[in-house]
PDB file of C-alpha atoms in Angstrom:
ATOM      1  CA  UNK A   1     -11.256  12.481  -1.407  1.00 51.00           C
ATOM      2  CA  UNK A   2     -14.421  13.058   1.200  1.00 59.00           C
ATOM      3  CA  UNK A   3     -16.192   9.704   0.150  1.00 82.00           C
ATOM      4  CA  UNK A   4     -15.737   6.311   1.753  1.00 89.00           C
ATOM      5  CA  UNK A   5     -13.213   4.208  -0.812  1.00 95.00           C
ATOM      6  CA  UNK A   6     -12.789   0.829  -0.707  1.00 97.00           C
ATOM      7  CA  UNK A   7     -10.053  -1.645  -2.266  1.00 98.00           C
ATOM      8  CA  UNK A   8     -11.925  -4.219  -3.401  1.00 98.00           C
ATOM      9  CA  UNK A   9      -8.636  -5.946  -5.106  1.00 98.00           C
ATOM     10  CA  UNK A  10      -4.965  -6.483  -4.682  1.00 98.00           C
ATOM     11  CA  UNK A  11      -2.462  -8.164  -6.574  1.00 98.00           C
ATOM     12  CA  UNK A  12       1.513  -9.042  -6.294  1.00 98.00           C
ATOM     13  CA  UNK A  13       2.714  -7.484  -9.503  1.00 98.00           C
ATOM     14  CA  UNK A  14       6.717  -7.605  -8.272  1.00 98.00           C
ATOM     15  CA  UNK A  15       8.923  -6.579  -6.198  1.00 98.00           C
ATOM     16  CA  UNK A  16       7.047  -4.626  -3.749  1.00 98.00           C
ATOM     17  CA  UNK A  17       4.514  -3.386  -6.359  1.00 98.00           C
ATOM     18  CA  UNK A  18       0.896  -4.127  -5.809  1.00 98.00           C
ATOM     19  CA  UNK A  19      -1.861  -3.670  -8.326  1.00 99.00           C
ATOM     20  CA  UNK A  20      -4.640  -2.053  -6.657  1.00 98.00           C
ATOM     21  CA  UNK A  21      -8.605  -1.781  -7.494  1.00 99.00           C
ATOM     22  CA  UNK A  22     -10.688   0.630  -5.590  1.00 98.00           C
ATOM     23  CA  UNK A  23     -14.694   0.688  -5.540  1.00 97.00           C
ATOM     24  CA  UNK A  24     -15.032   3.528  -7.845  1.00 97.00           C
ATOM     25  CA  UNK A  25     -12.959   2.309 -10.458  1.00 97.00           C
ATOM     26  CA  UNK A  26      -9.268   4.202  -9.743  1.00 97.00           C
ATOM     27  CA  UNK A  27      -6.801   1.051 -10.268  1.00 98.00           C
ATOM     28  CA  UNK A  28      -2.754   2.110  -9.064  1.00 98.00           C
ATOM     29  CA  UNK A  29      -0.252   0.255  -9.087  1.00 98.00           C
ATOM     30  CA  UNK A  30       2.002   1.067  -6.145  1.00 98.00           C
ATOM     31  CA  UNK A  31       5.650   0.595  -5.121  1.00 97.00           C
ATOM     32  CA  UNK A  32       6.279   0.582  -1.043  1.00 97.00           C
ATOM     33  CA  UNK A  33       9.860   0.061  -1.238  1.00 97.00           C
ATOM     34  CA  UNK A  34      10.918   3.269  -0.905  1.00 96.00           C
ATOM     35  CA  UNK A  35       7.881   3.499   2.658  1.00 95.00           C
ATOM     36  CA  UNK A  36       9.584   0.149   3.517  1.00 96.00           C
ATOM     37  CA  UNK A  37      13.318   1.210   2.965  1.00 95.00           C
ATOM     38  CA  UNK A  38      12.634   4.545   4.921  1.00 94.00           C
ATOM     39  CA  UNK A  39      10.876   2.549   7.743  1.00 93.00           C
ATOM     40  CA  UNK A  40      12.713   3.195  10.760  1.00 94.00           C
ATOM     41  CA  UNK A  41      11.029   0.669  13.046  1.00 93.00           C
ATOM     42  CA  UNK A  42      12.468  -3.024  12.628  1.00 94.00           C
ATOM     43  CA  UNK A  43       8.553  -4.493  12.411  1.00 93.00           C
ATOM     44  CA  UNK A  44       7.881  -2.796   9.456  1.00 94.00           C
ATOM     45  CA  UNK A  45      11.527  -3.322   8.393  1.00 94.00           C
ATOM     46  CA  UNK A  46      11.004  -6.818   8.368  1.00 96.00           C
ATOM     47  CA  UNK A  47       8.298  -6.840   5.258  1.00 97.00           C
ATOM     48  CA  UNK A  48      11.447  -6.514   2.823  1.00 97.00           C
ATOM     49  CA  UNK A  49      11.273 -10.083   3.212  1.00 97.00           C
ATOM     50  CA  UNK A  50       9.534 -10.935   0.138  1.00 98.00           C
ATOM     51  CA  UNK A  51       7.713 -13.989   1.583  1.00 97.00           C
ATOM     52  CA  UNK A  52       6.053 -11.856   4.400  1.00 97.00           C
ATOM     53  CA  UNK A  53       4.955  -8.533   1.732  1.00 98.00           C
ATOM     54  CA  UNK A  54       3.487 -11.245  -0.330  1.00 98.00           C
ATOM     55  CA  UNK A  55       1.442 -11.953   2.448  1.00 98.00           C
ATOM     56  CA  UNK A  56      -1.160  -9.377   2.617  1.00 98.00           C
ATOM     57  CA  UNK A  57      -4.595  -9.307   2.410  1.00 98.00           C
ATOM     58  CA  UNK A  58      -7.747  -7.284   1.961  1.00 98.00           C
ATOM     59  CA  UNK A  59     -10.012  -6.981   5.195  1.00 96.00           C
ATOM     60  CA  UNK A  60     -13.164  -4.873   4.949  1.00 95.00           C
ATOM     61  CA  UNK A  61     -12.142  -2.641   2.132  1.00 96.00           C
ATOM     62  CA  UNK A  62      -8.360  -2.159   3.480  1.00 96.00           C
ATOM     63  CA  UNK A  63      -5.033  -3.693   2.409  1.00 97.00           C
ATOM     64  CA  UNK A  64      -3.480  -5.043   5.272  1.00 96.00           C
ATOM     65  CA  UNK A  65      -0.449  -7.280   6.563  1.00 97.00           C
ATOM     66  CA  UNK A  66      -0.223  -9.763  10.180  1.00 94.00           C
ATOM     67  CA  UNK A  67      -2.394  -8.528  12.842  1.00 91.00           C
ATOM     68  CA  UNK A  68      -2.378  -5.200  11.696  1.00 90.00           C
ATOM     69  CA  UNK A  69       1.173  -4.846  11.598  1.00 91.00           C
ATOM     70  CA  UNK A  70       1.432  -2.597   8.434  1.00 93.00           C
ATOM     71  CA  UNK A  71      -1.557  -1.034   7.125  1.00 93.00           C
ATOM     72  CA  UNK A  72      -1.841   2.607   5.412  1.00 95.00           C
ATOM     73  CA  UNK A  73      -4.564   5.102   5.153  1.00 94.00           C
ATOM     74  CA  UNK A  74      -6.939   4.988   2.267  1.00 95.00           C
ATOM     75  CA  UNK A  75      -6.392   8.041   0.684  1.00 94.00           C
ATOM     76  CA  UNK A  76      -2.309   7.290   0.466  1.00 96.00           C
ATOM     77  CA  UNK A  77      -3.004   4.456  -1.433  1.00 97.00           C
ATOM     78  CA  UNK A  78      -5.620   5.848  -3.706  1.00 96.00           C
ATOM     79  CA  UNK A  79      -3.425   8.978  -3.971  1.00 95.00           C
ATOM     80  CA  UNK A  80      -0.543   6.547  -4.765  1.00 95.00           C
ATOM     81  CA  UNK A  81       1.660   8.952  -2.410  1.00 94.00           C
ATOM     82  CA  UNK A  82       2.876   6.640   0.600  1.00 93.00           C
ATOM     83  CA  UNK A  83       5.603   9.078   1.484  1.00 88.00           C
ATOM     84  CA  UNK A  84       3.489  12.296   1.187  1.00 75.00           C
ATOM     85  CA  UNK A  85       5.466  13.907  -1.643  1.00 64.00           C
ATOM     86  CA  UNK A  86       4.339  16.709  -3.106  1.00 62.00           C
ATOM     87  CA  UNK A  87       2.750  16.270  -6.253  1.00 58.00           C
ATOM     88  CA  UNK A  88       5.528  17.655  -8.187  1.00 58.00           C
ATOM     89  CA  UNK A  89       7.749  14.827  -6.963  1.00 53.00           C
ATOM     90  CA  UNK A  90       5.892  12.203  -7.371  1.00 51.00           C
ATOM     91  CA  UNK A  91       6.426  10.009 -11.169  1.00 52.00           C
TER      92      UNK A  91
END
């Protein structure tokens, strides 16, 4: 992925499974449970409270959470590979 990609929507499917739409058409839908179960540090820890994951937006083309507090690089998302599995791991 070289170009610029954008989300340009996001939607709570369940869980911790979010629909996403990039620019170019690519639509994933992708689980962060197992980023947010492996999450060492207690911030990020803390958006396994439903309330707060539901609570994320989409700020100049990137899906985001608080002040910042939990925000991934593009090409994970669009890649649908949070935990950088190789691509024989991944479903």
């Amino acid at each position: 992925m070289n170009e610029v990609i954008n989300i340009v929507r996001a939607e709570y499917v369940k869980d911790y499974v979010l629909s996403l739409v990039f620019d170019d058409g690519t639509e994933q839908l992708v689980d962060f449970e197992p980023f947010l179960r492996s999450a060492q540090n207690p911030a990020i820890q803390s958006y396994m409270e439903p309330a707060l994951f539901q609570a994320f937006r989409i700020e100049h083309g990137e899906l985001l959470w608080g002040d910042y507090d939990l925000c991934f690089p593009m090409v994970d998302l669009y890649e649908n590979n949070l935990l950088h599995l190789p691509a024989s791991a991944q479903k």
